[in-house]
Short mmCIF file of C-alpha atoms in Angstrom, two decimals:
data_model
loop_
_atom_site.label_atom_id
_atom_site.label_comp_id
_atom_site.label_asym_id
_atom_site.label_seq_id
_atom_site.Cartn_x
_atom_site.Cartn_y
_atom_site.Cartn_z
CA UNK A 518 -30.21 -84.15 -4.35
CA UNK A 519 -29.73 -83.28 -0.58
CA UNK A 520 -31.37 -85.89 2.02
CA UNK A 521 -34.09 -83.79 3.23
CA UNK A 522 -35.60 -83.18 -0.94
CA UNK A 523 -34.88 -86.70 -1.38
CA UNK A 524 -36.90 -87.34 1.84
CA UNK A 525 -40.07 -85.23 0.88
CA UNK A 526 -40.17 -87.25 -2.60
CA UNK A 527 -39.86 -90.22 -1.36
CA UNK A 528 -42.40 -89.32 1.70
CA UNK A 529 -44.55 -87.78 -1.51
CA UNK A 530 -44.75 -91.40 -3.70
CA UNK A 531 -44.96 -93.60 -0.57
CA UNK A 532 -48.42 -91.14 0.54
CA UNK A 533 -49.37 -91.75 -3.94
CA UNK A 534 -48.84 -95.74 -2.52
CA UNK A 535 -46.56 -95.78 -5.13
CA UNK A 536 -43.58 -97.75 -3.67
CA UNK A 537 -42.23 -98.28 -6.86
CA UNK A 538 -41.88 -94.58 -7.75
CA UNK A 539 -40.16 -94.46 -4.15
CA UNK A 540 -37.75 -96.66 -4.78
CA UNK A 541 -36.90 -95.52 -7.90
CA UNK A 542 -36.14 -92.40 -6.23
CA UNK A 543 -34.10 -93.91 -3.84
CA UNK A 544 -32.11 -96.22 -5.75
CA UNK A 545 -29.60 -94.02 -7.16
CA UNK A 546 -28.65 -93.08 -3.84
CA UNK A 547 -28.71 -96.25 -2.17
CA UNK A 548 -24.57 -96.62 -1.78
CA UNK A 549 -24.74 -93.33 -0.08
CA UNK A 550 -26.17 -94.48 3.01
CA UNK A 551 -23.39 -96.66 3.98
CA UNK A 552 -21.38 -93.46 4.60
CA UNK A 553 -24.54 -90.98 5.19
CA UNK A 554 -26.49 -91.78 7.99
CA UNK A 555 -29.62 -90.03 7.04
CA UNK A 556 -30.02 -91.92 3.85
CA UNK A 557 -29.61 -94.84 5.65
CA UNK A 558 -32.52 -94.19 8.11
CA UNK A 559 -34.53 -92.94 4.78
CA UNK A 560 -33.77 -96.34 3.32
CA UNK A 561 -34.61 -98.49 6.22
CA UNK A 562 -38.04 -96.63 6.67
CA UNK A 563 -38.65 -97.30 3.23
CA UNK A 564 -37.77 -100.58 3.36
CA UNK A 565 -40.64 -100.67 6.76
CA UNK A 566 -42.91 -99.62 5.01
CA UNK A 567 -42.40 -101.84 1.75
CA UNK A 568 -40.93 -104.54 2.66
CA UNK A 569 -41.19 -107.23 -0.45
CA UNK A 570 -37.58 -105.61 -2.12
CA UNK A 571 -35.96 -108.90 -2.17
CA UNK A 572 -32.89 -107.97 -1.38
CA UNK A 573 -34.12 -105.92 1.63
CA UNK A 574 -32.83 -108.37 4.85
CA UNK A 575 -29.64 -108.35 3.28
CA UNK A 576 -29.13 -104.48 2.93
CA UNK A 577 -30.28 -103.88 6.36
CA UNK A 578 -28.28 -106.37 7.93
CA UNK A 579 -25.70 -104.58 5.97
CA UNK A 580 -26.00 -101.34 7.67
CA UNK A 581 -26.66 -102.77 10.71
CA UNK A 582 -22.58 -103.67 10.21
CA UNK A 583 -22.15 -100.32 9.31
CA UNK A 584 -23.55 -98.32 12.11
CA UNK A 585 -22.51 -100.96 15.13
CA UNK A 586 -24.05 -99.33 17.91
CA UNK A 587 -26.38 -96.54 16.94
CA UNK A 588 -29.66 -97.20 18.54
CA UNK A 589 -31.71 -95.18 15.99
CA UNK A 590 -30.00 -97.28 12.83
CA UNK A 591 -30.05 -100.49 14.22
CA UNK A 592 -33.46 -99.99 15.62
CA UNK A 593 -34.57 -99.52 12.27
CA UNK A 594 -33.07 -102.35 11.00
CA UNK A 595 -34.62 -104.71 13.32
CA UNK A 596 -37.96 -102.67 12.48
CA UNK A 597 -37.50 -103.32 9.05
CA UNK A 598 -36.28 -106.98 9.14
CA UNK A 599 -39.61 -107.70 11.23
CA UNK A 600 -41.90 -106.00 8.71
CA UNK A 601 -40.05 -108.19 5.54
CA UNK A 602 -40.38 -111.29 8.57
CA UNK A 603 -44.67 -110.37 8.86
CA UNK A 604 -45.03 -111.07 5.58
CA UNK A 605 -44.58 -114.92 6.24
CA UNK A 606 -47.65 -116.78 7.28
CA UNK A 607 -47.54 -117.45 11.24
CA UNK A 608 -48.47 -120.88 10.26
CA UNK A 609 -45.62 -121.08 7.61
CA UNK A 610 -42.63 -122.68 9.36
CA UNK A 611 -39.22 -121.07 8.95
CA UNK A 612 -37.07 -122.28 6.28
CA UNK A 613 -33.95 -122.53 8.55
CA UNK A 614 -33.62 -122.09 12.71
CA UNK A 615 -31.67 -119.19 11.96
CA UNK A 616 -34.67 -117.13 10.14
CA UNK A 617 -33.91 -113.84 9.75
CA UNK A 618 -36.17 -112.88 12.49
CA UNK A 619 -33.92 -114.53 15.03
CA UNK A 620 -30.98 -112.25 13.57
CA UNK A 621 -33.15 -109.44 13.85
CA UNK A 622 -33.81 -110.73 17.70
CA UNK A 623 -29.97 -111.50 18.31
CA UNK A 624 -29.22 -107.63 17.11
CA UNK A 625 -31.82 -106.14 19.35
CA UNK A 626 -30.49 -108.05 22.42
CA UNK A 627 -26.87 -106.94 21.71
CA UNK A 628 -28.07 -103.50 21.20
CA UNK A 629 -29.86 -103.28 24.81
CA UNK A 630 -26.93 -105.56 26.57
CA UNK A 631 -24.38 -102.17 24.61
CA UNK A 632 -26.97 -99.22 26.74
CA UNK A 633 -26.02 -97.50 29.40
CA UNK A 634 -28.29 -98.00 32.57
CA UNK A 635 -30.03 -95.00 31.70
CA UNK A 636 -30.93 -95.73 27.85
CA UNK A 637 -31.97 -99.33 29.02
CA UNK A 638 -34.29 -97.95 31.38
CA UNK A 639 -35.49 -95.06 29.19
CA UNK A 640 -38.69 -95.94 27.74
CA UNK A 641 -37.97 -94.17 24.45
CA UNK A 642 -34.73 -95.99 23.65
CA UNK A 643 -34.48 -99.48 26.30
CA UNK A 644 -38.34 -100.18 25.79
CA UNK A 645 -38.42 -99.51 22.08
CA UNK A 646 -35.36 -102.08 21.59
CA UNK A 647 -37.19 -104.16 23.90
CA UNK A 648 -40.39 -104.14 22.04
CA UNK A 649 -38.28 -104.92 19.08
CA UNK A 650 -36.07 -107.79 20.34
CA UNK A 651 -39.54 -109.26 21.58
CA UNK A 652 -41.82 -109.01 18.02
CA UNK A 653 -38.41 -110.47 16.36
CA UNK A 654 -38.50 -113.60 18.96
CA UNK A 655 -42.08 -113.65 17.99
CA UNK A 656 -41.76 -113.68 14.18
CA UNK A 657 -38.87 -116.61 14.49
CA UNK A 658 -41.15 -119.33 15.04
CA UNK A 659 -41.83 -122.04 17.71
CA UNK A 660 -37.94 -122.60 18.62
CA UNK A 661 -37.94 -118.92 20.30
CA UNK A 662 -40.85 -119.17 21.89
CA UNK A 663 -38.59 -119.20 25.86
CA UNK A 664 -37.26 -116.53 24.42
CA UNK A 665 -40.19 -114.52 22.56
CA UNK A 666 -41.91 -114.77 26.11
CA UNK A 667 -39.03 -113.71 28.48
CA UNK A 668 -38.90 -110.92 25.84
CA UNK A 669 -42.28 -109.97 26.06
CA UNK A 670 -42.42 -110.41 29.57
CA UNK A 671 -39.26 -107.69 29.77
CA UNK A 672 -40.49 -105.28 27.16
CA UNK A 673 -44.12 -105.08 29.11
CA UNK A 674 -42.01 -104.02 32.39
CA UNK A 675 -41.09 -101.27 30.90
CA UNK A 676 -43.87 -100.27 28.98
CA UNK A 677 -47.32 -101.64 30.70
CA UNK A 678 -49.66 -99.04 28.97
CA UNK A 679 -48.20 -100.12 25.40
CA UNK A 680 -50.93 -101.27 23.96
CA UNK A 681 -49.30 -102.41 20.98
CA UNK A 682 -46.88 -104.39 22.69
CA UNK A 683 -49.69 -105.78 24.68
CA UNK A 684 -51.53 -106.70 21.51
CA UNK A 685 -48.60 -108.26 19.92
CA UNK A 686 -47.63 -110.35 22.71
CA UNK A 687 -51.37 -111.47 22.12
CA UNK A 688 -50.40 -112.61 18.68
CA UNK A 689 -47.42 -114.84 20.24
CA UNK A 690 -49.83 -116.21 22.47
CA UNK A 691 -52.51 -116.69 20.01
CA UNK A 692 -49.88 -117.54 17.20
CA UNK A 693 -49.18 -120.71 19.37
CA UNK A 694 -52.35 -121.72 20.08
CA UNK A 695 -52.67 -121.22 23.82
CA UNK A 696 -54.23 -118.30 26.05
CA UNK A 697 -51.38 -115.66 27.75
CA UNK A 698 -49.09 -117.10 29.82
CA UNK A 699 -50.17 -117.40 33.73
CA UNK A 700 -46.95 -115.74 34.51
CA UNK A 701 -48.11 -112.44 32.71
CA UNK A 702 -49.86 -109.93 34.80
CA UNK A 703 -52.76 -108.69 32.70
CA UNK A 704 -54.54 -106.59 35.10
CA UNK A 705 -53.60 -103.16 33.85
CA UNK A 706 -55.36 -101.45 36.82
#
């Protein structure tokens, strides 16, 4: 089955909200996308939007090893490592200091510090890492929280009229029990 059929039936259970029928779909390709791309951005997206396959963190992390480098792969790894991360409790403390939210954090940063001057600054491809390396630092736990803020504080400079990002730095505030930080300038006027 070529990428794009697989795609549509895949895109076709997932609107059912029949994840299982998805990845049962999916599965018999699932080697492929270490050497296709395509699959592998099919898989990760899959993986975002159900993220309870156990063995999900692992896989991603896998192809992020694969595809060193490519914004659009990696991206989607982190975005799919932070949607298996959500589905821990905020008030659940992380098994070990290195929680796979902080690898997802560690792979955005190396990502954006690998951008040229013009992808970091490019809202589309800097910000979006950004965003991501900051929800990851979020997701990690109390230990990050320096480093979920500077994050934050560095995704919202490039993208002040993101109201997601806004609304998830929120949750980081909220998450650890205090109002926003002073040095955040929340007058979006």
């Amino acid at each position: 089955m070529d990428v794009e059929s697989l795609r549509s039936a895949v895109r076709a259970a997932v609107e059912r909200n029949d994840a299982a029928a998805a990845w049962a779909l999916l599965e018999p390709h699932r080697t492929r996308a270490d050497q296709e791309r395509e699959l592998a951005l099919l898989f990760l997206e899959l993986l975002r939007i159900s993220p309870d396959r156990p063995s999900g963190a692992a896989e991603a992390f896998g192809l992020a090893r694969l595809y060193p480098g490519d914004v659009a792969v990696v991206g989607m790894v982190c975005r799919a490592v932070i949607a298996i991360a959500e589905l821990r409790p905020m008030d659940e403390p992380p098994l070990a200091k290195d929680s796979i939210a902080s690898q997802a954090a560690e792979l955005a940063e190396s990502l954006i510090a690998g951008l040229d001057a013009a992808a970091q600054q490019d809202p589309q491809v800097g910000g979006w890492i950004r965003s991501l390396a900051a929800n990851a630092y979020r997701l990690a736990g109390p230990a990050y929280d320096a480093q979920a803020v500077a994050a934050f504080e560095r995704a919202l400079a490039s993208a002040r009229d993101d109201g997601h990002l806004w609304f998830d730095c929120a949750l980081l505030h909220k998450g650890r029990g205090r109002p926003a930080e002073p040095s955040l300038d929340l007058d979006l006027a």
